[in-house]
Short mmCIF file of C-alpha atoms and ligand atoms in Angstrom, two decimals:
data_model
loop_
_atom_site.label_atom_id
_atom_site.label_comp_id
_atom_site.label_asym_id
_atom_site.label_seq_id
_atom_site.Cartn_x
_atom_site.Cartn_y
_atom_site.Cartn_z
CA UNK A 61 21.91 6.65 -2.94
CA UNK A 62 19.15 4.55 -4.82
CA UNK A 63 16.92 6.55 -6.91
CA UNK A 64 13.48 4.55 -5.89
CA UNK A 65 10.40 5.03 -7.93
CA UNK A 66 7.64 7.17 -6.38
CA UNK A 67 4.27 4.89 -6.09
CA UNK A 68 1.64 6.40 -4.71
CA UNK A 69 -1.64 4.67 -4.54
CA UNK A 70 -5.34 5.12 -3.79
CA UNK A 71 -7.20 2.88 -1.32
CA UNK A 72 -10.74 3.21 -1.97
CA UNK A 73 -11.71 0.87 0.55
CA UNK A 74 -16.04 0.20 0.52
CA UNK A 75 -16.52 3.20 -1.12
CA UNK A 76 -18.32 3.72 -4.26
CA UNK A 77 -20.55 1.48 -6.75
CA UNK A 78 -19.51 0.32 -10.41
CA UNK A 79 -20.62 3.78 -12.05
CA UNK A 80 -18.95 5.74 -9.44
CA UNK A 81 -16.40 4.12 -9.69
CA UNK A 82 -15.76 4.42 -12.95
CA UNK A 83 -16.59 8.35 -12.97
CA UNK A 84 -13.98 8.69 -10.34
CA UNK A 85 -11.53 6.33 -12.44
CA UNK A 86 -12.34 8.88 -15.73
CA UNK A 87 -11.62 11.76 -13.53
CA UNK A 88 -8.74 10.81 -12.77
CA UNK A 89 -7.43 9.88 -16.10
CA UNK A 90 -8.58 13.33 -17.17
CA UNK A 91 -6.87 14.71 -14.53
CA UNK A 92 -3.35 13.08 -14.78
CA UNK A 93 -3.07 12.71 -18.73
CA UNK A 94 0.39 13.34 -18.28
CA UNK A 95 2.55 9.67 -16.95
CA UNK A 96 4.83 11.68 -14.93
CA UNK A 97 7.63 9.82 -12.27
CA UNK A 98 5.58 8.69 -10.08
CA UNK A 99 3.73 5.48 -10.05
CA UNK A 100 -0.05 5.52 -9.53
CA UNK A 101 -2.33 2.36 -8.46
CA UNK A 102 -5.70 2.83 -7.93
CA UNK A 103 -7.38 0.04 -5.60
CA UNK A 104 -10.94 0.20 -6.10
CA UNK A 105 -13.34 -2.57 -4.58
CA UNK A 106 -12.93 -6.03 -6.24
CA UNK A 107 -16.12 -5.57 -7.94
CA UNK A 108 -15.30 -2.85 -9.80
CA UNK A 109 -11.86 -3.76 -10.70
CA UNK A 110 -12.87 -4.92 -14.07
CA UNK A 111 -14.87 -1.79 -15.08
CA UNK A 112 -11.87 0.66 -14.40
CA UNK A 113 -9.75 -1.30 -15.79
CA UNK A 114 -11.62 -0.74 -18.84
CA UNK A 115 -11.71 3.22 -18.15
CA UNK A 116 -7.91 3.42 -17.36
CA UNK A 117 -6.42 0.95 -19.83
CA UNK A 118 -4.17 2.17 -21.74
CA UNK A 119 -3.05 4.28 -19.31
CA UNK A 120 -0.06 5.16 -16.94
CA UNK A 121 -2.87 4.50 -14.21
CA UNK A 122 -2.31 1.02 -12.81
CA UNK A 123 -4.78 -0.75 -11.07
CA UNK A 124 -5.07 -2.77 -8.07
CA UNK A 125 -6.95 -5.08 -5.20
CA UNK A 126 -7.57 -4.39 -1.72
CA UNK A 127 -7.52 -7.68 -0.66
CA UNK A 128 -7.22 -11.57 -1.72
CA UNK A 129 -7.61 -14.61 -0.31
CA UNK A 130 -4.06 -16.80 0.47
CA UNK A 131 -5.97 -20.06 -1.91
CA UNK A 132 -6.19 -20.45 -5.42
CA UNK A 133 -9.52 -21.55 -5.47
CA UNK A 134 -12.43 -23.70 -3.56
CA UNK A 135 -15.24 -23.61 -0.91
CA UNK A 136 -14.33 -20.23 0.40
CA UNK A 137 -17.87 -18.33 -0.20
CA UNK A 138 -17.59 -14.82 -1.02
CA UNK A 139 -13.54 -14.67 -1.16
CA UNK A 140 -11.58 -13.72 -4.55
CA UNK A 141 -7.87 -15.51 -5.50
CA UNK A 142 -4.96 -13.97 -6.68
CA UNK A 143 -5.43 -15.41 -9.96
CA UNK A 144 -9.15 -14.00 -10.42
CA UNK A 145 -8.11 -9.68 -9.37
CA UNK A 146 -5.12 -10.73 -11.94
CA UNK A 147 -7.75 -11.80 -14.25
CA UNK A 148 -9.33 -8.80 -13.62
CA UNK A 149 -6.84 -6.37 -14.85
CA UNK A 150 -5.13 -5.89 -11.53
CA UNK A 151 -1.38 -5.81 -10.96
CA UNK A 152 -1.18 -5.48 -7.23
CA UNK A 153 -2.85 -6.05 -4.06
CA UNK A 154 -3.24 -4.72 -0.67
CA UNK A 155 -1.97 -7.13 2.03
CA UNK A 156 -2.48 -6.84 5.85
CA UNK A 157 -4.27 -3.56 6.18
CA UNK A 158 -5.11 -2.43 9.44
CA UNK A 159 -8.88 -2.66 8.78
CA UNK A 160 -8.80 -6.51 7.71
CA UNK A 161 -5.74 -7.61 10.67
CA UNK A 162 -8.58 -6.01 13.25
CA UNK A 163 -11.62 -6.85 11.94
CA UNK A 164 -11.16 -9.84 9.06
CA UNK A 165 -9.20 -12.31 10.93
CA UNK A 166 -5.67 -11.62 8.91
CA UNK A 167 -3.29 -12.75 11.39
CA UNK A 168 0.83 -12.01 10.63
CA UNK A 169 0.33 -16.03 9.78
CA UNK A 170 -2.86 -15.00 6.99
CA UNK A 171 -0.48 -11.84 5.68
CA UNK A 172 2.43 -13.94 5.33
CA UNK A 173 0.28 -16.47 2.80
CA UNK A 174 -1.36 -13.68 0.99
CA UNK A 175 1.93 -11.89 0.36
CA UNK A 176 3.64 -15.66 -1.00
CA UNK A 177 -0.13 -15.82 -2.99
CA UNK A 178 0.58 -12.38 -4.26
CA UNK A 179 3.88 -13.39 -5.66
CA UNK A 180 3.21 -16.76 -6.78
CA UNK A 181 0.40 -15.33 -8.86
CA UNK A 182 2.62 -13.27 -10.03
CA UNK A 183 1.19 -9.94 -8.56
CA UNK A 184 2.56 -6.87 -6.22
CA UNK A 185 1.67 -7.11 -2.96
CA UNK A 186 1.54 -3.64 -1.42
CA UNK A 187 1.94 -4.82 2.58
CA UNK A 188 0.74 -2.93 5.26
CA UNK A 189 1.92 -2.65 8.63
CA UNK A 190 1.42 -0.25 11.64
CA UNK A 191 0.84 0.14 15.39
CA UNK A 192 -2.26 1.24 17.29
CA UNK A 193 -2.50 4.34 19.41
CA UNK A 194 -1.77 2.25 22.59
CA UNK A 195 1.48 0.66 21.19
CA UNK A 196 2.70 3.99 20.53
CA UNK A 197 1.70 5.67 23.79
CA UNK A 198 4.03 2.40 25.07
CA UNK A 199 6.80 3.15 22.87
CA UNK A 200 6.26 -0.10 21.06
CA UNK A 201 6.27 1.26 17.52
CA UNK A 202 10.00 -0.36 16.31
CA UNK A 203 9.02 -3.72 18.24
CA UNK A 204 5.55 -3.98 16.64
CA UNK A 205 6.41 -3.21 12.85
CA UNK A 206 9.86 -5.26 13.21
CA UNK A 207 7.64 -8.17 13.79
CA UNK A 208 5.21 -7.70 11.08
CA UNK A 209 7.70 -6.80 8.39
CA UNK A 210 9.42 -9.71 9.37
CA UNK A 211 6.19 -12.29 9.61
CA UNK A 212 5.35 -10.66 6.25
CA UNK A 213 8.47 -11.73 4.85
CA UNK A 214 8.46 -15.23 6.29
CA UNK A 215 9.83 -17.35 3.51
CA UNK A 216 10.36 -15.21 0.51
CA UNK A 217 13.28 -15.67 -1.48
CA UNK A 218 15.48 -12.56 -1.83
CA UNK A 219 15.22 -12.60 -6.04
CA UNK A 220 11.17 -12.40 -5.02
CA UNK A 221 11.72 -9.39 -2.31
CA UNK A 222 12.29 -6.52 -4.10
CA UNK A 223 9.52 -5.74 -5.88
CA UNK A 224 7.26 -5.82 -2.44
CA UNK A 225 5.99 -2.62 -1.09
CA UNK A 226 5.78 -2.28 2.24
CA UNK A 227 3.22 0.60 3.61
CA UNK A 228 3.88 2.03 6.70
CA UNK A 229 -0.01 2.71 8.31
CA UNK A 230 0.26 3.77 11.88
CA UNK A 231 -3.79 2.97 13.40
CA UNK A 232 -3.89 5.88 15.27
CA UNK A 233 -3.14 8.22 11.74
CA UNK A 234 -5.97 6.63 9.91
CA UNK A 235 -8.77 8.12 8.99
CA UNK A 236 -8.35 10.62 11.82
CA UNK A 237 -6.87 13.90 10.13
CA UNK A 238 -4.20 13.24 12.48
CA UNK A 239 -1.03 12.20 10.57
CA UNK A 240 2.65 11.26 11.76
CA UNK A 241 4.75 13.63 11.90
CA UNK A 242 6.62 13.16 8.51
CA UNK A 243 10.18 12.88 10.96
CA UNK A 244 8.40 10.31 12.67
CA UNK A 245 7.11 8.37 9.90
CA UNK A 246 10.48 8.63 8.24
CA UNK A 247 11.88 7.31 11.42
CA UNK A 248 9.67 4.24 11.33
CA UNK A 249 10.04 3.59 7.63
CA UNK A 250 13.75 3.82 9.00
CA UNK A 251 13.13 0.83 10.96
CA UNK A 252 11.61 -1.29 8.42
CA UNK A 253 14.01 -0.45 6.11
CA UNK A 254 16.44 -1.78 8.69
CA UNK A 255 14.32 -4.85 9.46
CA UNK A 256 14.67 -5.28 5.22
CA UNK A 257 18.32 -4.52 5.50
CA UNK A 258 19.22 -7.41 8.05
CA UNK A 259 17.06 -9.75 6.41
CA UNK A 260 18.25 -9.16 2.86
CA UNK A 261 21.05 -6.97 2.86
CA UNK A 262 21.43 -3.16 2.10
CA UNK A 263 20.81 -3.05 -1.75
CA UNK A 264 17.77 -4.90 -1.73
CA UNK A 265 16.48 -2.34 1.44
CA UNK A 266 17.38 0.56 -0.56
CA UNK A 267 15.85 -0.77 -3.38
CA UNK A 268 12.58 -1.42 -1.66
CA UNK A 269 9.33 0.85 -2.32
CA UNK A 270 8.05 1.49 1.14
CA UNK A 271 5.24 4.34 1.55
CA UNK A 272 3.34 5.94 4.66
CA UNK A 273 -0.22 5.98 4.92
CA UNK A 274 -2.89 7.53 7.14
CA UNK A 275 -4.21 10.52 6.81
CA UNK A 276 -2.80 12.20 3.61
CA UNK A 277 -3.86 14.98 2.13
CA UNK A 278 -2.87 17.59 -0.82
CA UNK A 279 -1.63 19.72 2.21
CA UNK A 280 0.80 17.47 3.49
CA UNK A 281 1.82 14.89 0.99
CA UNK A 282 5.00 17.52 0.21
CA UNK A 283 6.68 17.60 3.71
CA UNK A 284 6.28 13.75 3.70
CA UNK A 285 7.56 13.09 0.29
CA UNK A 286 10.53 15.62 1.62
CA UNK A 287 11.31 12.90 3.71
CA UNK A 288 14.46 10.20 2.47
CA UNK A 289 12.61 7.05 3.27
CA UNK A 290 9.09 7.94 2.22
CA UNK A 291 8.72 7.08 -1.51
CA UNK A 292 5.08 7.95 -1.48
CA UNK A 293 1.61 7.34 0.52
CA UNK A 294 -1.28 5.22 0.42
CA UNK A 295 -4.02 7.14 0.78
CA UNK A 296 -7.53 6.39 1.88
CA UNK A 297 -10.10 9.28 2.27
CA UNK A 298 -7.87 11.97 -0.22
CA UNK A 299 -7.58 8.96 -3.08
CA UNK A 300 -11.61 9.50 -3.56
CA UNK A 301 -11.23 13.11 -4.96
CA UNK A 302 -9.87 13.04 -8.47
CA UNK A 303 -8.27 16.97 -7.94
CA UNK A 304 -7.13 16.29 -3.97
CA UNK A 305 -5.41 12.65 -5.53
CA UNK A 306 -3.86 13.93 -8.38
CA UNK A 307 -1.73 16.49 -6.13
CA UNK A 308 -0.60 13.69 -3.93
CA UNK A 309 0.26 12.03 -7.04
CA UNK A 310 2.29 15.39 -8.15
CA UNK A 311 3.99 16.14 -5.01
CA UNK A 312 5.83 12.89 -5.36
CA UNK A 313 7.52 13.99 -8.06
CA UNK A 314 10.22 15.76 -6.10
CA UNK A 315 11.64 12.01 -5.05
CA UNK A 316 13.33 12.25 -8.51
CA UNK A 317 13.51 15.79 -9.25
P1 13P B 532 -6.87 7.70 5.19
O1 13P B 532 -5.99 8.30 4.14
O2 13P B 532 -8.32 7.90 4.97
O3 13P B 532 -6.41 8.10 6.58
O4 13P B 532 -6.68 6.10 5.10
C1 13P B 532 -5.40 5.58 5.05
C2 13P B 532 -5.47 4.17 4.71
O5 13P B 532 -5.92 3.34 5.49
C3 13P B 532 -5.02 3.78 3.36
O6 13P B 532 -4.90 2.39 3.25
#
């Protein structure tokens, strides 16, 4: 079996200013001085992205964007490129979260540009997908993440694939203290590894970083992490307390124990 890296990273979403952002960012480098296995991002708002940067350079933190827009550059008032979050110390970005495909207009059409942006620029995209409560009251779960992984994927080459991460965010889990079972998010993250396999082949899907998301805690990172596909969490809410975070981050480590 492929020994995948644990990445676990922090979404902070519109949460906190420049100075609380850095406090949290110094917190957390406090708190995890040691590297450890796993791989942590921390995704604070874009305007802050150069100020932690500065408080967790040199580092094992890594840093990264919530969001980009699929240009380079031009008359796209109050968007940020690829090129300018890279400029800005960041190494990854989050692609298609729930939040922006309901409320920001990214389509499977915008996700699939911002992930080839991403790469082009030379970035990570971290790529979210997930049903809402009403797919998976209809069963639709497989159907509705088979077609985003694969709309994501639209057009990258398999020497570019790899590196993706896919996060598996199922609507209904977010934000609502009421996670996924972790045999049913390893069931999903089943699927999309699947969806990866076909596509690309089994070594590249076992290869692949792929993560859950929604509702995470320090209480129940463990039993998820305990599960084969889950190679760690992106977590919202839990990623804003430096103590709660770092034993997400920790619990990981048993992926390569
Ligand atoms: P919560 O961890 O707050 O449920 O948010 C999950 C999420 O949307 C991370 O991107």
């Amino acid at each position: 079996m492929t020994i995948r890296r644990p990445i676990v990273a922090g979404n902070w979403k519109m949460n906190t200013t420049v100075a609380e952002a850095v406090v949290l960012a110094t917190s957390l480098r406090t708190v995890m001085h040691d590297g450890g296995p796993t791989e942590v991002v921390l995704c604070p708002p874009s305007v802050s992205l150069v100020s932690v940067h500065g408080a967790i350079h040199g580092t094992h933190l890594g840093l990264g964007a919530q969001n980009v827009h699929f240009e380079t550059h031009g008359a796209d008032t109050g968007e940020v490129s690829v090129g300018m979050v890279g400029s800005a110390g960041a190494s990854y970005v989050i692609v298609g979260h729930s939040e922006r495909r309901a409320r920001f207009g990214d389509t499977d059409e915008v996700v699939s540009r911002k992930v080839r942006a991403v790469l082009t620029g030379g970035l990570t995209p971290i790529v979210c997908v997930g049903e809402t409560l009403e797919e998976y009251d209809d069963g639709a779960t497989a159907a509705v993440v088979t077609r985003q992984v694969r709309a994501a994927l639209e057009g990258i080459p398999a020497v570019e694939v790899g590196g993706i991460v896919i996060a598996y965010e199922p609507i209904w889990a977010i934000g609502t203290g009421r996670p996924a079972t972790p045999e049913g998010a390893n069931a999903t993250v089943g699927v999309i590894r699947g969806v990866v396999a076909d596509l690309y082949g089994h070594e590249i899907a076992d290869g692949m970083r792929m993560q859950y998301g929604g509702s995470v805690t320090a209480s129940n990172a463990a039993s998820l992490f305990a599960q084969p596909h889950i190679d760690g969490a992106l977590v919202g809410g839990a990623s804003l307390v430096a103590e709660g975070f770092a034993t997400i981050v920790a619990a990981a480590a048993v992926r390569v124990a």
